[in-house]
Amino acid sequence: MMRNTIRIGLIGTGFMGKAHALAYQAAGNVFDDIPRPMLHAVADLDGARAEGFRNQFGFVKALTEWRALVEDPEIDVVSITTPTLFHKEMALAALAAGKHVHCEKPLTISGADAQEMMLAAEKAGVRTASGFNYLKNPLLKYAREMIASGELGEITDFNGIHAEGFMADPETPWSWRCDPAGGQGAIADVGSHIIAVARFLLGPISEVFAQLDTPIKTRPVKAGEAERKEVGVDDIARMLVVFERGCSGTLQANWLATGRNMQLGFQISGSNGTLVFDQERMNELHYYKAGEDPRSNGFRLIESGPQHPPYGAFCVAGGHHLGFNDLKTIEMAEFIRAIDQGVSATPDFREAWEVQRLIDAAVMAHRNGSWARL
Ligand SMILES: NC(=O)c1ccc[n+]([C@@H]2O[C@H](COP(=O)([O-])OP(=O)(O)OC[C@H]3O[C@@H](n4cnc5c(N)ncnc54)[C@H](O)[C@@H]3O)[C@@H](O)[C@H]2O)c1
C-alpha cells in the first residue's frame, strides 16, 4: 500500500533552512510509520538561493514571496527558518491559512508575542513545533527517564551551559543577532536551548536571577569595514534558577566562548547519583551511581545505541553515533507523527512560550537587580 504524503513549505534557506530540508527528506526514509514529507515549496528573499534549494532538494516551487507560500492550498506544513524577528508575522499568517507550523527557536522576540502565537495556534486547532532539536537526543530522553524514575535520588543541583564561540572575534560583523529589535542576544539565541533542556529534564522553573553582559560593544557593519555599529544585546547571560520541584541551579548562555563550538552541557546531581552531558560528545552520557564499592566506583560511560530509541531506526549497531542532523530528523518525524495522530507535538508553541517567558523574566531580573518570579 502506498504511504500517505504530507506537503512541506519551507521559508528560509540559511543554516536552519538546510537542516529542515535535509531532516524532512531523511524523516521519510528513516521512519516508515509517518506520512512521507514531500518538499513542495521553498521561499527566500534571495531568489537565487531559493532556486538553488529547488535544484538541490527537489522542491516543486521556488518563491521569493513567503506569503504566496503560506497561502498555497497544496501545502500542509509551513517550516519557518528566517531570523527570529520575522517568525511571528509568518507563523500567524500560516496559522490563519490553516497550516501546521514548525517555527525555529527562539519562537519570537518576547513572551507577549510568543503567547499570541501560542493562542492563535491553539485556536486554529493545528499542530505546532519549535526547533529545540537537542531535546531529541535519545540519551537526553534516557536521562529524563532516569531522573523521573528516581534513579538519581532527590535532585540537589542542575548546572547547565550553552557556550559557543561564533561571536568571540570582535571583528565578526554585526548581524540580525545583534539587533535588539530582533529580541535578546545570547540568552535567547543559545540560552533558549539550555533553558529548554533544563525544563525537559527537571520541569518548570519558578524563579530566576540573572546578570547579562556585553563585553563586545560594537562590531563592523560588514566584514572588513571600518565603520562599526553598536551591539544592542547581551553576549553572555548568567542565571540562577529555582525549579518548581524544589531544587535550584545555574544556567549560562555565552556566544563569546573562544574555542567552544557546541558546548550545550549539564551536570545534574542527586542524592543517589550524577549525570554529566556535553553536546560536543552527544553520544555519551556519564553516570556516577552512589553507594557502590568506593575502590572501583567512578563515572561510567553510557554510549548511545539501539537500546536508546529511536537510535535503532538509523543504525543497528551501537557506538556508530548519531549527529546533529539526525536529531533534526527525529524532531521532524515526531512532528509529522503528531500531525498524523492528531496529538500535540513536543515541544510545541506552548513550551516555546514557556522558554520565552523565562528569558523575559531573566532580563527583568537583570534590569531590576532582584529575583523574578514566574
Ligand atoms: N535549532 C537550532 O539549533 C538553530 C541553529 C541556528 C539557528 N536557529 C534559529 O533559526 C533561525 C534562522 O537562523 P539561521 O542561522 O538559519 O539564519 P540564516 O541567516 O543562516 O538564514 C536565514 C534565511 O532567511 C532568509 N530570509 C530573511 N528574511 C526573509 C524573509 N522576509 N522572507 C524569506 N526569507 C527570508 C535569508 O535570506 C536566509 O536564507 C533563527 O531564529 C535562529 O535562532 C536554530
CSV table of C-alpha atoms in Angstrom, one decimal, residues 83-320:
chain,number,residue,atom,x,y,z
A,83,PRO,CA,15.7,35.4,11.5
A,84,THR,CA,13.7,35.5,14.7
A,85,LEU,CA,12.2,39.0,14.1
A,86,PHE,CA,10.1,37.6,11.2
A,87,HIS,CA,8.8,34.4,13.0
A,88,LYS,CA,5.6,35.9,14.5
A,89,GLU,CA,4.3,37.5,11.3
A,90,MET,CA,5.0,34.4,9.3
A,91,ALA,CA,3.6,32.0,11.8
A,92,LEU,CA,0.4,34.0,12.4
A,93,ALA,CA,-0.2,34.1,8.6
A,94,ALA,CA,0.4,30.4,8.2
A,95,LEU,CA,-1.9,29.6,11.2
A,96,ALA,CA,-4.6,31.8,9.7
A,97,ALA,CA,-4.2,29.8,6.5
A,98,GLY,CA,-4.8,26.6,8.5
A,99,LYS,CA,-1.3,25.2,8.2
A,100,HIS,CA,0.6,23.2,10.8
A,101,VAL,CA,3.6,25.3,11.7
A,102,HIS,CA,7.2,24.4,12.7
A,103,CYS,CA,9.0,27.6,13.8
A,104,GLU,CA,12.6,27.7,14.8
A,105,LYS,CA,13.7,28.7,18.2
A,106,PRO,CA,13.6,31.2,19.9
A,107,LEU,CA,9.9,31.3,18.9
A,108,THR,CA,9.9,35.0,18.7
A,109,ILE,CA,11.3,38.2,20.4
A,110,SER,CA,9.2,38.4,23.6
A,111,GLY,CA,6.9,36.4,25.9
A,112,ALA,CA,3.9,38.5,24.9
A,113,ASP,CA,4.5,37.7,21.2
A,114,ALA,CA,5.0,34.1,21.9
A,115,GLN,CA,1.8,33.9,23.9
A,116,GLU,CA,-0.1,35.5,20.9
A,117,MET,CA,1.4,32.8,18.6
A,118,MET,CA,0.6,30.0,21.0
A,119,LEU,CA,-3.0,31.2,21.5
A,120,ALA,CA,-3.5,31.6,17.7
A,121,ALA,CA,-2.2,28.1,17.2
A,122,GLU,CA,-4.5,26.6,19.8
A,123,LYS,CA,-7.5,28.5,18.4
A,124,ALA,CA,-6.7,27.2,14.9
A,125,GLY,CA,-6.5,23.7,16.2
A,126,VAL,CA,-3.4,22.8,14.2
A,127,ARG,CA,-0.2,21.2,15.3
A,128,THR,CA,2.9,23.3,16.1
A,129,ALA,CA,6.6,22.6,16.9
A,130,SER,CA,9.6,24.7,17.8
A,131,GLY,CA,13.2,23.8,16.9
A,132,PHE,CA,14.7,22.6,20.2
A,133,ASN,CA,16.4,19.8,18.4
A,134,TYR,CA,18.8,18.9,21.3
A,135,LEU,CA,15.8,17.5,23.2
A,136,LYS,CA,15.6,14.8,20.6
A,137,ASN,CA,18.8,13.2,21.6
A,138,PRO,CA,18.0,9.6,22.7
A,139,LEU,CA,20.4,10.0,25.6
A,140,LEU,CA,18.6,13.0,26.9
A,141,LYS,CA,15.4,11.1,26.8
A,142,TYR,CA,17.1,8.3,28.8
A,143,ALA,CA,18.5,10.9,31.3
A,144,ARG,CA,14.9,12.2,31.7
A,145,GLU,CA,13.7,8.7,32.4
A,146,MET,CA,16.5,8.1,34.9
A,147,ILE,CA,15.5,11.3,36.8
A,148,ALA,CA,11.8,10.6,36.7
A,149,SER,CA,12.2,7.0,37.9
A,150,GLY,CA,14.2,8.3,40.9
A,151,GLU,CA,17.5,6.6,39.9
A,152,LEU,CA,19.4,9.8,40.8
A,153,GLY,CA,17.5,10.1,44.1
A,154,GLU,CA,16.5,13.6,45.3
A,155,ILE,CA,17.9,16.1,42.8
A,156,THR,CA,20.0,18.8,44.5
A,157,ASP,CA,21.6,20.7,41.7
A,158,PHE,CA,21.4,21.5,38.0
A,159,ASN,CA,24.4,23.2,36.3
A,160,GLY,CA,23.7,24.0,32.7
A,161,ILE,CA,25.6,25.8,30.0
A,162,HIS,CA,25.3,26.6,26.3
A,163,ALA,CA,28.5,28.2,25.2
A,164,GLU,CA,29.7,28.7,21.6
A,165,GLY,CA,32.5,30.9,20.2
A,166,PHE,CA,30.9,32.0,16.9
A,167,MET,CA,30.8,35.7,18.1
A,168,ALA,CA,34.1,35.7,20.0
A,169,ASP,CA,36.0,37.7,17.4
A,170,PRO,CA,35.2,41.4,17.8
A,171,GLU,CA,35.7,41.7,14.1
A,172,THR,CA,32.8,39.3,13.4
A,173,PRO,CA,30.4,41.7,11.7
A,174,TRP,CA,27.1,43.0,13.2
A,175,SER,CA,24.2,40.8,12.1
A,176,TRP,CA,20.5,40.4,12.9
A,177,ARG,CA,21.6,38.5,16.1
A,178,CYS,CA,23.0,41.8,17.5
A,179,ASP,CA,19.8,43.8,16.9
A,180,PRO,CA,17.6,44.4,19.9
A,181,ALA,CA,14.6,44.8,17.6
A,182,GLY,CA,15.0,41.1,16.9
A,183,GLY,CA,14.9,40.1,20.6
A,184,GLN,CA,17.6,39.3,23.2
A,185,GLY,CA,21.1,38.2,22.4
A,186,ALA,CA,22.9,35.1,23.6
A,187,ILE,CA,20.3,34.4,26.3
A,188,ALA,CA,17.7,33.9,23.5
A,189,ASP,CA,19.9,32.6,20.7
A,190,VAL,CA,21.8,29.8,22.6
A,191,GLY,CA,20.2,30.3,26.1
A,192,SER,CA,16.8,29.2,24.9
A,193,HIS,CA,18.3,25.7,24.2
A,194,ILE,CA,19.8,25.2,27.7
A,195,ILE,CA,16.5,26.6,29.3
A,196,ALA,CA,14.6,24.0,27.2
A,197,VAL,CA,17.0,21.2,28.3
A,198,ALA,CA,16.6,22.2,32.0
A,199,ARG,CA,12.8,22.2,31.7
A,200,PHE,CA,12.8,19.0,29.8
A,201,LEU,CA,14.8,17.2,32.5
A,202,LEU,CA,13.6,18.8,35.7
A,203,GLY,CA,10.3,20.6,34.8
A,204,PRO,CA,9.2,24.2,35.3
A,205,ILE,CA,11.4,27.0,36.6
A,206,SER,CA,9.6,29.3,39.1
A,207,GLU,CA,12.3,31.9,39.9
A,208,VAL,CA,15.2,33.4,38.2
A,209,PHE,CA,18.0,35.9,38.9
A,210,ALA,CA,20.3,37.0,36.1
A,211,GLN,CA,23.3,39.0,35.1
A,212,LEU,CA,23.7,40.0,31.4
A,213,ASP,CA,26.9,41.2,29.9
A,214,THR,CA,28.0,42.7,26.6
A,215,PRO,CA,31.9,42.7,26.5
A,216,ILE,CA,32.0,43.4,22.8
A,217,LYS,CA,30.2,46.8,22.5
A,218,THR,CA,30.5,47.4,18.7
A,219,ARG,CA,31.0,45.3,15.6
A,220,PRO,CA,31.9,46.2,11.9
A,221,VAL,CA,28.8,46.9,9.9
A,222,LYS,CA,30.2,44.5,7.3
A,223,ALA,CA,33.2,42.2,7.2
A,224,GLY,CA,36.4,44.2,6.8
A,225,GLU,CA,34.7,47.7,7.0
A,226,ALA,CA,36.0,50.4,9.4
A,227,GLU,CA,32.5,51.6,10.3
A,228,ARG,CA,31.1,50.0,13.5
A,229,LYS,CA,27.7,49.5,14.9
A,230,GLU,CA,26.6,49.2,18.5
A,231,VAL,CA,25.7,45.7,19.7
A,232,GLY,CA,22.4,46.2,21.4
A,233,VAL,CA,22.0,42.7,23.1
A,234,ASP,CA,23.8,40.5,25.6
A,235,ASP,CA,26.8,38.4,24.7
A,236,ILE,CA,26.8,36.4,27.9
A,237,ALA,CA,23.9,35.7,30.4
A,238,ARG,CA,24.4,34.0,33.8
A,239,MET,CA,21.2,32.9,35.6
A,240,LEU,CA,20.4,31.4,39.0
A,241,VAL,CA,17.2,29.4,38.8
A,242,VAL,CA,14.8,27.7,41.2
A,243,PHE,CA,12.8,24.8,39.9
A,244,GLU,CA,9.2,24.2,40.9
A,245,ARG,CA,10.2,20.7,42.2
A,246,GLY,CA,12.3,22.5,44.8
A,247,CYS,CA,15.9,22.2,43.6
A,248,SER,CA,17.9,25.0,42.2
A,249,GLY,CA,20.8,25.5,39.8
A,250,THR,CA,22.6,27.7,37.3
A,251,LEU,CA,22.3,28.3,33.6
A,252,GLN,CA,24.8,30.1,31.4
A,253,ALA,CA,24.4,31.3,27.8
A,254,ASN,CA,27.5,32.6,26.0
A,255,TRP,CA,28.4,33.2,22.4
A,256,LEU,CA,31.9,34.5,23.1
A,257,ALA,CA,33.3,31.2,24.4
A,258,THR,CA,36.5,31.1,22.3
A,259,GLY,CA,37.2,27.6,21.1
A,260,ARG,CA,33.8,26.2,22.0
A,261,ASN,CA,31.7,25.0,19.1
A,262,MET,CA,28.7,23.4,20.7
A,263,GLN,CA,29.1,23.2,24.5
A,264,LEU,CA,25.5,22.5,25.4
A,265,GLY,CA,26.0,20.7,28.6
A,266,PHE,CA,24.8,19.9,32.1
A,267,GLN,CA,25.7,18.3,35.3
A,268,ILE,CA,22.8,17.1,37.4
A,269,SER,CA,23.4,15.8,40.9
A,270,GLY,CA,21.1,13.9,43.1
A,271,SER,CA,21.4,12.0,46.4
A,272,ASN,CA,22.0,8.7,44.6
A,273,GLY,CA,24.0,9.8,41.5
A,274,THR,CA,25.2,12.4,39.0
A,275,LEU,CA,24.7,12.7,35.2
A,276,VAL,CA,27.1,14.7,33.0
A,277,PHE,CA,26.5,15.5,29.4
A,278,ASP,CA,28.1,17.7,26.7
A,279,GLN,CA,26.6,18.1,23.2
A,280,GLU,CA,30.2,18.2,21.8
A,281,ARG,CA,30.2,14.4,22.7
A,282,MET,CA,26.5,13.9,22.1
A,283,ASN,CA,26.6,10.1,22.0
A,284,GLU,CA,28.0,10.0,25.6
A,285,LEU,CA,26.2,10.3,28.9
A,286,HIS,CA,28.4,10.0,32.0
A,287,TYR,CA,26.8,8.4,35.1
A,288,TYR,CA,28.0,8.2,38.7
A,289,LYS,CA,26.0,5.8,40.9
A,290,ALA,CA,26.4,6.4,44.6
A,291,GLY,CA,26.7,3.6,47.1
A,292,GLU,CA,28.9,1.1,45.1
A,293,ASP,CA,32.3,-0.2,46.2
A,294,PRO,CA,34.4,3.0,46.5
A,295,ARG,CA,37.5,1.2,45.4
A,296,SER,CA,36.2,0.6,41.9
A,297,ASN,CA,33.4,3.2,41.7
A,298,GLY,CA,33.6,6.2,39.3
A,299,PHE,CA,31.8,7.7,36.4
A,300,ARG,CA,30.7,5.1,33.8
A,301,LEU,CA,30.2,5.9,30.1
A,302,ILE,CA,26.7,5.3,28.7
A,303,GLU,CA,27.3,5.2,24.9
A,304,SER,CA,24.3,5.6,22.6
A,305,GLY,CA,23.0,2.6,20.7
A,306,PRO,CA,19.8,0.9,19.6
A,307,GLN,CA,18.8,0.4,23.2
A,308,HIS,CA,18.1,4.1,23.2
A,309,PRO,CA,15.2,4.6,20.8
A,310,PRO,CA,15.0,5.8,18.1
A,311,TYR,CA,18.7,5.3,17.5
A,312,GLY,CA,18.0,1.9,16.0
A,313,ALA,CA,15.9,3.4,13.3
A,314,PHE,CA,19.1,5.0,11.9
A,315,CYS,CA,21.6,2.2,12.6
A,316,VAL,CA,21.5,-1.4,14.0
A,317,ALA,CA,24.9,-1.1,15.7
A,318,GLY,CA,25.7,0.8,18.9
A,319,GLY,CA,28.7,3.2,19.1
A,320,HIS,CA,28.3,4.2,15.4
